[in-house]
Amino acid sequence: MGESVAGRLFSVLDAFEGGGPPVLRLTDIAARTGLPAPTALRLVRELVAWGGLERGADGGYRLGLRLRVLGAAAPCPRGLLDAALPALRALGARTGGHADLAVLAGPSADGVLCLVSGDRPPPHATAYGKVLLAAPPAELPRHTRHTVVSPGVLAGQLARVRAAGLAVCAEEFRLGEVTVAAPVRGGDGNGNGGGTVGALGVTVSTGVPLDRVVAAVRAAAARVRPPEPAP
C-alpha cells in the first residue's frame, strides 16, 4: 500500500488475509505490514477504538465486529445479522470468547460454512457446521488429531446435535480452541419456531469451564428473532 494514512490502515487489515492465524500479535502485524512498531501500534489502537479490530485478553488482535458487519452483506442475510448483533455482543462480553454467526451456503451436505467474521472453516470440524449440516459432507479432511473423519461417527454426532439443539467441538479445527454453537431458528409468522436459519456460537480457549459457555450460547441463540421472509 502507499504511504498515506489510509494505505497504512488498510495494510494492517490486509495482514489478517491469506488463511493465516485469526489472532495476531502486534509484532506479527508490524512484520507483515513492514511498518515500524510504534506506527503499527498507533494504527492498531485506532482500529480497536473504531471497532475494526478486537484486542483479546492475551494481548492478541483479531478482526472486529464492526468490520465483520460491513463485510457481511453476503452470504449472510442482512436482516439475520442485524437481528443477531445484540446477542453476539452480549455473548462475547459474557464469555470472553469470539462470538460469531454462521450460515451454510450451498447444498446442505457439501455447502461452504460462512461466518460473519469472514472465516470459512470446514463445516465438519466446528460446532457451527455441526449445527447446520444435514448429513456428513463427501470429504472429511483431517485438521488435527481430534478431527472426526468417519462419516458414520459424524452422522451420529449430527443426530445428537439436532436432538440437543447444541454442538460442542473441541480442537477439531485448531488446537487450543473449542467452539460451542446453537441453532438460530426462524418463525412461521405465528410466534412459533421454524427451521434453522443459522448458527450462533463462540470460540473459547480449551480449559474454559464449558457449563457457563453452553448456557450463554443457548441464551444468546434464543434471543435472536430473525425477520420473516418477504411474501
mmCIF file with all atom_site columns, C-alpha atoms in Angstrom, residues 10-204:
data_model
loop_
_atom_site.group_PDB
_atom_site.id
_atom_site.type_symbol
_atom_site.label_atom_id
_atom_site.label_alt_id
_atom_site.label_comp_id
_atom_site.label_asym_id
_atom_site.label_entity_id
_atom_site.label_seq_id
_atom_site.pdbx_PDB_ins_code
_atom_site.Cartn_x
_atom_site.Cartn_y
_atom_site.Cartn_z
_atom_site.occupancy
_atom_site.B_iso_or_equiv
_atom_site.pdbx_formal_charge
_atom_site.auth_seq_id
_atom_site.auth_comp_id
_atom_site.auth_asym_id
_atom_site.auth_atom_id
_atom_site.pdbx_PDB_model_num
ATOM 1   C CA . PHE A 1 10  ? -5.547  -0.928  5.002  1.00 0.00 ? 10  PHE A CA 1
ATOM 2   C CA . SER A 1 11  ? -2.200  -2.688  5.234  1.00 0.00 ? 11  SER A CA 1
ATOM 3   C CA . VAL A 1 12  ? -2.933  -3.519  8.886  1.00 0.00 ? 12  VAL A CA 1
ATOM 4   C CA . LEU A 1 13  ? -6.252  -5.097  7.883  1.00 0.00 ? 13  LEU A CA 1
ATOM 5   C CA . ASP A 1 14  ? -4.574  -6.906  4.973  1.00 0.00 ? 14  ASP A CA 1
ATOM 6   C CA . ALA A 1 15  ? -2.258  -8.548  7.500  1.00 0.00 ? 15  ALA A CA 1
ATOM 7   C CA . PHE A 1 16  ? -5.162  -10.798 8.515  1.00 0.00 ? 16  PHE A CA 1
ATOM 8   C CA . GLU A 1 17  ? -5.659  -12.150 4.989  1.00 0.00 ? 17  GLU A CA 1
ATOM 9   C CA . GLY A 1 18  ? -4.191  -15.277 3.458  1.00 0.00 ? 18  GLY A CA 1
ATOM 10  C CA . GLY A 1 19  ? -5.604  -18.050 5.631  1.00 0.00 ? 19  GLY A CA 1
ATOM 11  C CA . GLY A 1 20  ? -3.147  -17.448 8.463  1.00 0.00 ? 20  GLY A CA 1
ATOM 12  C CA . PRO A 1 21  ? -3.933  -17.413 12.169 1.00 0.00 ? 21  PRO A CA 1
ATOM 13  C CA . PRO A 1 22  ? -7.017  -15.349 13.054 1.00 0.00 ? 22  PRO A CA 1
ATOM 14  C CA . VAL A 1 23  ? -5.209  -13.763 16.017 1.00 0.00 ? 23  VAL A CA 1
ATOM 15  C CA . LEU A 1 24  ? -2.031  -11.727 15.517 1.00 0.00 ? 24  LEU A CA 1
ATOM 16  C CA . ARG A 1 25  ? 0.327   -10.091 17.990 1.00 0.00 ? 25  ARG A CA 1
ATOM 17  C CA . LEU A 1 26  ? 1.478   -6.547  17.414 1.00 0.00 ? 26  LEU A CA 1
ATOM 18  C CA . THR A 1 27  ? 4.896   -7.868  16.374 1.00 0.00 ? 27  THR A CA 1
ATOM 19  C CA . ASP A 1 28  ? 3.196   -10.071 13.753 1.00 0.00 ? 28  ASP A CA 1
ATOM 20  C CA . ILE A 1 29  ? 1.283   -7.106  12.353 1.00 0.00 ? 29  ILE A CA 1
ATOM 21  C CA . ALA A 1 30  ? 4.394   -4.961  12.179 1.00 0.00 ? 30  ALA A CA 1
ATOM 22  C CA . ALA A 1 31  ? 6.306   -7.750  10.410 1.00 0.00 ? 31  ALA A CA 1
ATOM 23  C CA . ARG A 1 32  ? 3.540   -8.415  7.876  1.00 0.00 ? 32  ARG A CA 1
ATOM 24  C CA . THR A 1 33  ? 2.999   -4.737  7.056  1.00 0.00 ? 33  THR A CA 1
ATOM 25  C CA . GLY A 1 34  ? 6.597   -3.587  7.195  1.00 0.00 ? 34  GLY A CA 1
ATOM 26  C CA . LEU A 1 35  ? 5.539   -0.738  9.477  1.00 0.00 ? 35  LEU A CA 1
ATOM 27  C CA . PRO A 1 36  ? 7.641   0.416   12.436 1.00 0.00 ? 36  PRO A CA 1
ATOM 28  C CA . ALA A 1 37  ? 6.270   -0.996  15.684 1.00 0.00 ? 37  ALA A CA 1
ATOM 29  C CA . PRO A 1 38  ? 5.224   2.440   17.080 1.00 0.00 ? 38  PRO A CA 1
ATOM 30  C CA . THR A 1 39  ? 3.320   3.218   13.858 1.00 0.00 ? 39  THR A CA 1
ATOM 31  C CA . ALA A 1 40  ? 1.665   -0.204  13.849 1.00 0.00 ? 40  ALA A CA 1
ATOM 32  C CA . LEU A 1 41  ? 0.652   0.262   17.491 1.00 0.00 ? 41  LEU A CA 1
ATOM 33  C CA . ARG A 1 42  ? -0.921  3.672   16.795 1.00 0.00 ? 42  ARG A CA 1
ATOM 34  C CA . LEU A 1 43  ? -2.903  2.334   13.829 1.00 0.00 ? 43  LEU A CA 1
ATOM 35  C CA . VAL A 1 44  ? -3.982  -0.777  15.693 1.00 0.00 ? 44  VAL A CA 1
ATOM 36  C CA . ARG A 1 45  ? -5.247  1.352   18.587 1.00 0.00 ? 45  ARG A CA 1
ATOM 37  C CA . GLU A 1 46  ? -7.243  3.493   16.168 1.00 0.00 ? 46  GLU A CA 1
ATOM 38  C CA . LEU A 1 47  ? -8.787  0.405   14.597 1.00 0.00 ? 47  LEU A CA 1
ATOM 39  C CA . VAL A 1 48  ? -9.650  -1.024  18.026 1.00 0.00 ? 48  VAL A CA 1
ATOM 40  C CA . ALA A 1 49  ? -11.340 2.245   19.026 1.00 0.00 ? 49  ALA A CA 1
ATOM 41  C CA . TRP A 1 50  ? -13.343 2.217   15.773 1.00 0.00 ? 50  TRP A CA 1
ATOM 42  C CA . GLY A 1 51  ? -14.285 -1.452  16.127 1.00 0.00 ? 51  GLY A CA 1
ATOM 43  C CA . GLY A 1 52  ? -12.323 -2.803  13.176 1.00 0.00 ? 52  GLY A CA 1
ATOM 44  C CA . LEU A 1 53  ? -10.065 -4.861  15.446 1.00 0.00 ? 53  LEU A CA 1
ATOM 45  C CA . GLU A 1 54  ? -10.640 -6.506  18.816 1.00 0.00 ? 54  GLU A CA 1
ATOM 46  C CA . ARG A 1 55  ? -7.949  -6.993  21.461 1.00 0.00 ? 55  ARG A CA 1
ATOM 47  C CA . GLY A 1 56  ? -8.094  -10.270 23.338 1.00 0.00 ? 56  GLY A CA 1
ATOM 48  C CA . ALA A 1 57  ? -7.213  -10.911 26.949 1.00 0.00 ? 57  ALA A CA 1
ATOM 49  C CA . ASP A 1 58  ? -3.937  -12.466 25.786 1.00 0.00 ? 58  ASP A CA 1
ATOM 50  C CA . GLY A 1 59  ? -2.916  -9.247  24.006 1.00 0.00 ? 59  GLY A CA 1
ATOM 51  C CA . GLY A 1 60  ? -3.545  -10.584 20.501 1.00 0.00 ? 60  GLY A CA 1
ATOM 52  C CA . TYR A 1 61  ? -5.692  -8.846  17.884 1.00 0.00 ? 61  TYR A CA 1
ATOM 53  C CA . ARG A 1 62  ? -8.373  -10.189 15.551 1.00 0.00 ? 62  ARG A CA 1
ATOM 54  C CA . LEU A 1 63  ? -10.846 -8.658  13.130 1.00 0.00 ? 63  LEU A CA 1
ATOM 55  C CA . GLY A 1 64  ? -13.530 -6.732  14.997 1.00 0.00 ? 64  GLY A CA 1
ATOM 56  C CA . LEU A 1 65  ? -17.297 -6.900  14.994 1.00 0.00 ? 65  LEU A CA 1
ATOM 57  C CA . ARG A 1 66  ? -17.759 -3.609  13.158 1.00 0.00 ? 66  ARG A CA 1
ATOM 58  C CA . LEU A 1 67  ? -15.608 -4.771  10.275 1.00 0.00 ? 67  LEU A CA 1
ATOM 59  C CA . ARG A 1 68  ? -17.473 -8.050  10.191 1.00 0.00 ? 68  ARG A CA 1
ATOM 60  C CA . VAL A 1 69  ? -20.779 -6.197  9.934  1.00 0.00 ? 69  VAL A CA 1
ATOM 61  C CA . LEU A 1 70  ? -19.541 -4.147  6.976  1.00 0.00 ? 70  LEU A CA 1
ATOM 62  C CA . GLY A 1 71  ? -18.315 -7.241  5.175  1.00 0.00 ? 71  GLY A CA 1
ATOM 63  C CA . ALA A 1 72  ? -21.280 -9.446  5.921  1.00 0.00 ? 72  ALA A CA 1
ATOM 64  C CA . ALA A 1 73  ? -23.695 -8.371  3.191  1.00 0.00 ? 73  ALA A CA 1
ATOM 65  C CA . ALA A 1 74  ? -23.129 -11.748 1.532  1.00 0.00 ? 74  ALA A CA 1
ATOM 66  C CA . PRO A 1 75  ? -23.779 -14.533 2.056  1.00 0.00 ? 75  PRO A CA 1
ATOM 67  C CA . CYS A 1 76  ? -25.312 -13.896 5.500  1.00 0.00 ? 76  CYS A CA 1
ATOM 68  C CA . PRO A 1 77  ? -28.751 -12.281 5.099  1.00 0.00 ? 77  PRO A CA 1
ATOM 69  C CA . ARG A 1 78  ? -28.562 -8.726  6.346  1.00 0.00 ? 78  ARG A CA 1
ATOM 70  C CA . GLY A 1 79  ? -31.763 -8.997  8.362  1.00 0.00 ? 79  GLY A CA 1
ATOM 71  C CA . LEU A 1 80  ? -30.444 -12.048 10.190 1.00 0.00 ? 80  LEU A CA 1
ATOM 72  C CA . LEU A 1 81  ? -27.200 -10.288 11.041 1.00 0.00 ? 81  LEU A CA 1
ATOM 73  C CA . ASP A 1 82  ? -28.993 -7.188  12.308 1.00 0.00 ? 82  ASP A CA 1
ATOM 74  C CA . ALA A 1 83  ? -31.203 -9.369  14.497 1.00 0.00 ? 83  ALA A CA 1
ATOM 75  C CA . ALA A 1 84  ? -28.202 -11.257 15.894 1.00 0.00 ? 84  ALA A CA 1
ATOM 76  C CA . LEU A 1 85  ? -25.855 -8.355  16.642 1.00 0.00 ? 85  LEU A CA 1
ATOM 77  C CA . PRO A 1 86  ? -27.076 -7.604  20.201 1.00 0.00 ? 86  PRO A CA 1
ATOM 78  C CA . ALA A 1 87  ? -26.847 -11.294 21.092 1.00 0.00 ? 87  ALA A CA 1
ATOM 79  C CA . LEU A 1 88  ? -23.363 -11.553 19.557 1.00 0.00 ? 88  LEU A CA 1
ATOM 80  C CA . ARG A 1 89  ? -22.100 -8.596  21.566 1.00 0.00 ? 89  ARG A CA 1
ATOM 81  C CA . ALA A 1 90  ? -23.602 -9.940  24.792 1.00 0.00 ? 90  ALA A CA 1
ATOM 82  C CA . LEU A 1 91  ? -22.210 -13.430 24.178 1.00 0.00 ? 91  LEU A CA 1
ATOM 83  C CA . GLY A 1 92  ? -18.701 -12.142 23.562 1.00 0.00 ? 92  GLY A CA 1
ATOM 84  C CA . ALA A 1 93  ? -18.823 -9.989  26.691 1.00 0.00 ? 93  ALA A CA 1
ATOM 85  C CA . ARG A 1 94  ? -20.231 -12.783 28.845 1.00 0.00 ? 94  ARG A CA 1
ATOM 86  C CA . THR A 1 95  ? -17.793 -15.489 27.787 1.00 0.00 ? 95  THR A CA 1
ATOM 87  C CA . GLY A 1 96  ? -14.699 -13.520 26.830 1.00 0.00 ? 96  GLY A CA 1
ATOM 88  C CA . GLY A 1 97  ? -14.594 -15.551 23.619 1.00 0.00 ? 97  GLY A CA 1
ATOM 89  C CA . HIS A 1 98  ? -15.018 -14.752 19.947 1.00 0.00 ? 98  HIS A CA 1
ATOM 90  C CA . ALA A 1 99  ? -18.749 -14.749 19.167 1.00 0.00 ? 99  ALA A CA 1
ATOM 91  C CA . ASP A 1 100 ? -19.847 -15.415 15.592 1.00 0.00 ? 100 ASP A CA 1
ATOM 92  C CA . LEU A 1 101 ? -22.842 -16.112 13.371 1.00 0.00 ? 101 LEU A CA 1
ATOM 93  C CA . ALA A 1 102 ? -22.722 -18.715 10.607 1.00 0.00 ? 102 ALA A CA 1
ATOM 94  C CA . VAL A 1 103 ? -24.795 -19.802 7.629  1.00 0.00 ? 103 VAL A CA 1
ATOM 95  C CA . LEU A 1 104 ? -24.288 -22.630 5.179  1.00 0.00 ? 104 LEU A CA 1
ATOM 96  C CA . ALA A 1 105 ? -24.061 -21.526 1.555  1.00 0.00 ? 105 ALA A CA 1
ATOM 97  C CA . GLY A 1 106 ? -24.843 -24.212 -0.980 1.00 0.00 ? 106 GLY A CA 1
ATOM 98  C CA . PRO A 1 107 ? -26.222 -27.757 -0.650 1.00 0.00 ? 107 PRO A CA 1
ATOM 99  C CA . SER A 1 108 ? -26.819 -28.823 2.929  1.00 0.00 ? 108 SER A CA 1
ATOM 100 C CA . ALA A 1 109 ? -24.337 -31.722 2.759  1.00 0.00 ? 109 ALA A CA 1
ATOM 101 C CA . ASP A 1 110 ? -21.481 -30.044 0.898  1.00 0.00 ? 110 ASP A CA 1
ATOM 102 C CA . GLY A 1 111 ? -22.084 -26.353 1.464  1.00 0.00 ? 111 GLY A CA 1
ATOM 103 C CA . VAL A 1 112 ? -19.483 -23.781 2.449  1.00 0.00 ? 112 VAL A CA 1
ATOM 104 C CA . LEU A 1 113 ? -19.659 -22.656 6.061  1.00 0.00 ? 113 LEU A CA 1
ATOM 105 C CA . CYS A 1 114 ? -19.644 -18.855 6.106  1.00 0.00 ? 114 CYS A CA 1
ATOM 106 C CA . LEU A 1 115 ? -19.060 -16.936 9.329  1.00 0.00 ? 115 LEU A CA 1
ATOM 107 C CA . VAL A 1 116 ? -19.758 -13.242 9.804  1.00 0.00 ? 116 VAL A CA 1
ATOM 108 C CA . SER A 1 117 ? -16.099 -12.863 10.768 1.00 0.00 ? 117 SER A CA 1
ATOM 109 C CA . GLY A 1 118 ? -15.196 -13.816 7.198  1.00 0.00 ? 118 GLY A CA 1
ATOM 110 C CA . ASP A 1 119 ? -13.784 -17.194 8.192  1.00 0.00 ? 119 ASP A CA 1
ATOM 111 C CA . ARG A 1 120 ? -14.605 -20.246 6.056  1.00 0.00 ? 120 ARG A CA 1
ATOM 112 C CA . PRO A 1 121 ? -13.832 -23.191 8.351  1.00 0.00 ? 121 PRO A CA 1
ATOM 113 C CA . PRO A 1 122 ? -14.645 -26.759 7.313  1.00 0.00 ? 122 PRO A CA 1
ATOM 114 C CA . PRO A 1 123 ? -18.231 -27.495 8.420  1.00 0.00 ? 123 PRO A CA 1
ATOM 115 C CA . HIS A 1 124 ? -17.454 -30.940 9.854  1.00 0.00 ? 124 HIS A CA 1
ATOM 116 C CA . ALA A 1 125 ? -14.758 -29.594 12.194 1.00 0.00 ? 125 ALA A CA 1
ATOM 117 C CA . THR A 1 126 ? -16.642 -26.812 14.005 1.00 0.00 ? 126 THR A CA 1
ATOM 118 C CA . ALA A 1 127 ? -19.710 -26.573 16.209 1.00 0.00 ? 127 ALA A CA 1
ATOM 119 C CA . TYR A 1 128 ? -21.254 -24.120 13.728 1.00 0.00 ? 128 TYR A CA 1
ATOM 120 C CA . GLY A 1 129 ? -21.107 -26.642 10.920 1.00 0.00 ? 129 GLY A CA 1
ATOM 121 C CA . LYS A 1 130 ? -22.420 -29.471 13.079 1.00 0.00 ? 130 LYS A CA 1
ATOM 122 C CA . VAL A 1 131 ? -25.463 -27.358 13.887 1.00 0.00 ? 131 VAL A CA 1
ATOM 123 C CA . LEU A 1 132 ? -26.119 -26.616 10.203 1.00 0.00 ? 132 LEU A CA 1
ATOM 124 C CA . LEU A 1 133 ? -25.139 -29.836 8.397  1.00 0.00 ? 133 LEU A CA 1
ATOM 125 C CA . ALA A 1 134 ? -27.957 -32.204 7.462  1.00 0.00 ? 134 ALA A CA 1
ATOM 126 C CA . ALA A 1 135 ? -25.561 -35.039 6.600  1.00 0.00 ? 135 ALA A CA 1
ATOM 127 C CA . PRO A 1 136 ? -21.799 -35.675 6.525  1.00 0.00 ? 136 PRO A CA 1
ATOM 128 C CA . PRO A 1 137 ? -20.017 -33.939 3.611  1.00 0.00 ? 137 PRO A CA 1
ATOM 129 C CA . ALA A 1 138 ? -18.467 -36.010 0.851  1.00 0.00 ? 138 ALA A CA 1
ATOM 130 C CA . GLU A 1 139 ? -14.963 -35.097 2.039  1.00 0.00 ? 139 GLU A CA 1
ATOM 131 C CA . LEU A 1 140 ? -13.804 -35.066 5.649  1.00 0.00 ? 140 LEU A CA 1
ATOM 132 C CA . PRO A 1 141 ? -10.203 -33.811 5.731  1.00 0.00 ? 141 PRO A CA 1
ATOM 133 C CA . ARG A 1 142 ? -8.310  -34.099 8.987  1.00 0.00 ? 142 ARG A CA 1
ATOM 134 C CA . HIS A 1 143 ? -7.126  -30.810 10.524 1.00 0.00 ? 143 HIS A CA 1
ATOM 135 C CA . THR A 1 144 ? -5.965  -32.002 13.948 1.00 0.00 ? 144 THR A CA 1
ATOM 136 C CA . ARG A 1 145 ? -5.711  -35.360 15.655 1.00 0.00 ? 145 ARG A CA 1
ATOM 137 C CA . HIS A 1 146 ? -9.180  -34.690 17.109 1.00 0.00 ? 146 HIS A CA 1
ATOM 138 C CA . THR A 1 147 ? -10.991 -34.114 13.791 1.00 0.00 ? 147 THR A CA 1
ATOM 139 C CA . VAL A 1 148 ? -13.833 -36.560 13.186 1.00 0.00 ? 148 VAL A CA 1
ATOM 140 C CA . VAL A 1 149 ? -13.233 -38.072 9.737  1.00 0.00 ? 149 VAL A CA 1
ATOM 141 C CA . SER A 1 150 ? -15.558 -41.094 9.922  1.00 0.00 ? 150 SER A CA 1
ATOM 142 C CA . PRO A 1 151 ? -18.890 -40.451 8.133  1.00 0.00 ? 151 PRO A CA 1
ATOM 143 C CA . GLY A 1 152 ? -20.669 -42.840 10.497 1.00 0.00 ? 152 GLY A CA 1
ATOM 144 C CA . VAL A 1 153 ? -19.341 -41.165 13.635 1.00 0.00 ? 153 VAL A CA 1
ATOM 145 C CA . LEU A 1 154 ? -20.143 -37.708 12.261 1.00 0.00 ? 154 LEU A CA 1
ATOM 146 C CA . ALA A 1 155 ? -23.671 -38.779 11.298 1.00 0.00 ? 155 ALA A CA 1
ATOM 147 C CA . GLY A 1 156 ? -24.245 -39.891 14.871 1.00 0.00 ? 156 GLY A CA 1
ATOM 148 C CA . GLN A 1 157 ? -22.940 -36.575 16.163 1.00 0.00 ? 157 GLN A CA 1
ATOM 149 C CA . LEU A 1 158 ? -25.226 -34.616 13.852 1.00 0.00 ? 158 LEU A CA 1
ATOM 150 C CA . ALA A 1 159 ? -28.251 -36.575 15.073 1.00 0.00 ? 159 ALA A CA 1
ATOM 151 C CA . ARG A 1 160 ? -27.348 -35.858 18.709 1.00 0.00 ? 160 ARG A CA 1
ATOM 152 C CA . VAL A 1 161 ? -26.778 -32.166 17.935 1.00 0.00 ? 161 VAL A CA 1
ATOM 153 C CA . ARG A 1 162 ? -30.219 -31.898 16.338 1.00 0.00 ? 162 ARG A CA 1
ATOM 154 C CA . ALA A 1 163 ? -31.791 -33.564 19.364 1.00 0.00 ? 163 ALA A CA 1
ATOM 155 C CA . ALA A 1 164 ? -29.909 -31.426 21.892 1.00 0.00 ? 164 ALA A CA 1
ATOM 156 C CA . GLY A 1 165 ? -30.035 -28.149 19.986 1.00 0.00 ? 165 GLY A CA 1
ATOM 157 C CA . LEU A 1 166 ? -26.370 -27.571 20.769 1.00 0.00 ? 166 LEU A CA 1
ATOM 158 C CA . ALA A 1 167 ? -22.941 -28.550 19.439 1.00 0.00 ? 167 ALA A CA 1
ATOM 159 C CA . VAL A 1 168 ? -19.578 -28.559 21.209 1.00 0.00 ? 168 VAL A CA 1
ATOM 160 C CA . CYS A 1 169 ? -16.477 -29.119 19.091 1.00 0.00 ? 169 CYS A CA 1
ATOM 161 C CA . ALA A 1 170 ? -13.124 -29.409 20.876 1.00 0.00 ? 170 ALA A CA 1
ATOM 162 C CA . GLU A 1 171 ? -9.880  -28.840 18.967 1.00 0.00 ? 171 GLU A CA 1
ATOM 163 C CA . GLU A 1 172 ? -11.137 -30.405 15.731 1.00 0.00 ? 172 GLU A CA 1
ATOM 164 C CA . PHE A 1 173 ? -10.137 -27.439 13.573 1.00 0.00 ? 173 PHE A CA 1
ATOM 165 C CA . ARG A 1 174 ? -7.446  -25.742 15.653 1.00 0.00 ? 174 ARG A CA 1
ATOM 166 C CA . LEU A 1 175 ? -5.645  -27.000 18.730 1.00 0.00 ? 175 LEU A CA 1
ATOM 167 C CA . GLY A 1 176 ? -6.372  -24.953 21.816 1.00 0.00 ? 176 GLY A CA 1
ATOM 168 C CA . GLU A 1 177 ? -9.832  -23.868 20.621 1.00 0.00 ? 177 GLU A CA 1
ATOM 169 C CA . VAL A 1 178 ? -13.318 -25.080 21.488 1.00 0.00 ? 178 VAL A CA 1
ATOM 170 C CA . THR A 1 179 ? -16.391 -23.929 19.569 1.00 0.00 ? 179 THR A CA 1
ATOM 171 C CA . VAL A 1 180 ? -19.886 -24.034 21.042 1.00 0.00 ? 180 VAL A CA 1
ATOM 172 C CA . ALA A 1 181 ? -22.900 -23.232 18.872 1.00 0.00 ? 181 ALA A CA 1
ATOM 173 C CA . ALA A 1 182 ? -26.687 -23.402 18.908 1.00 0.00 ? 182 ALA A CA 1
ATOM 174 C CA . PRO A 1 183 ? -29.227 -23.056 16.097 1.00 0.00 ? 183 PRO A CA 1
ATOM 175 C CA . VAL A 1 184 ? -30.944 -19.785 15.288 1.00 0.00 ? 184 VAL A CA 1
ATOM 176 C CA . ARG A 1 185 ? -34.459 -20.698 14.303 1.00 0.00 ? 185 ARG A CA 1
ATOM 177 C CA . GLY A 1 186 ? -36.829 -18.791 12.067 1.00 0.00 ? 186 GLY A CA 1
ATOM 178 C CA . GLY A 1 187 ? -40.507 -18.209 12.750 1.00 0.00 ? 187 GLY A CA 1
ATOM 179 C CA . ASP A 1 188 ? -43.659 -19.076 10.887 1.00 0.00 ? 188 ASP A CA 1
ATOM 180 C CA . GLY A 1 189 ? -45.335 -15.725 11.414 1.00 0.00 ? 189 GLY A CA 1
ATOM 181 C CA . ASN A 1 190 ? -47.475 -17.007 14.311 1.00 0.00 ? 190 ASN A CA 1
ATOM 182 C CA . GLY A 1 191 ? -44.884 -16.863 17.023 1.00 0.00 ? 191 GLY A CA 1
ATOM 183 C CA . ASN A 1 192 ? -43.927 -20.500 16.533 1.00 0.00 ? 192 ASN A CA 1
ATOM 184 C CA . GLY A 1 193 ? -40.413 -21.724 15.881 1.00 0.00 ? 193 GLY A CA 1
ATOM 185 C CA . GLY A 1 194 ? -39.362 -22.562 12.370 1.00 0.00 ? 194 GLY A CA 1
ATOM 186 C CA . GLY A 1 195 ? -36.404 -24.178 10.677 1.00 0.00 ? 195 GLY A CA 1
ATOM 187 C CA . THR A 1 196 ? -32.773 -23.442 11.409 1.00 0.00 ? 196 THR A CA 1
ATOM 188 C CA . VAL A 1 197 ? -31.611 -20.322 9.558  1.00 0.00 ? 197 VAL A CA 1
ATOM 189 C CA . GLY A 1 198 ? -28.150 -20.002 11.084 1.00 0.00 ? 198 GLY A CA 1
ATOM 190 C CA . ALA A 1 199 ? -25.860 -20.990 13.932 1.00 0.00 ? 199 ALA A CA 1
ATOM 191 C CA . LEU A 1 200 ? -24.754 -18.638 16.694 1.00 0.00 ? 200 LEU A CA 1
ATOM 192 C CA . GLY A 1 201 ? -21.852 -19.504 18.913 1.00 0.00 ? 201 GLY A CA 1
ATOM 193 C CA . VAL A 1 202 ? -18.496 -18.662 20.374 1.00 0.00 ? 202 VAL A CA 1
ATOM 194 C CA . THR A 1 203 ? -14.883 -19.823 20.235 1.00 0.00 ? 203 THR A CA 1
ATOM 195 C CA . VAL A 1 204 ? -13.065 -20.099 23.563 1.00 0.00 ? 204 VAL A CA 1
#
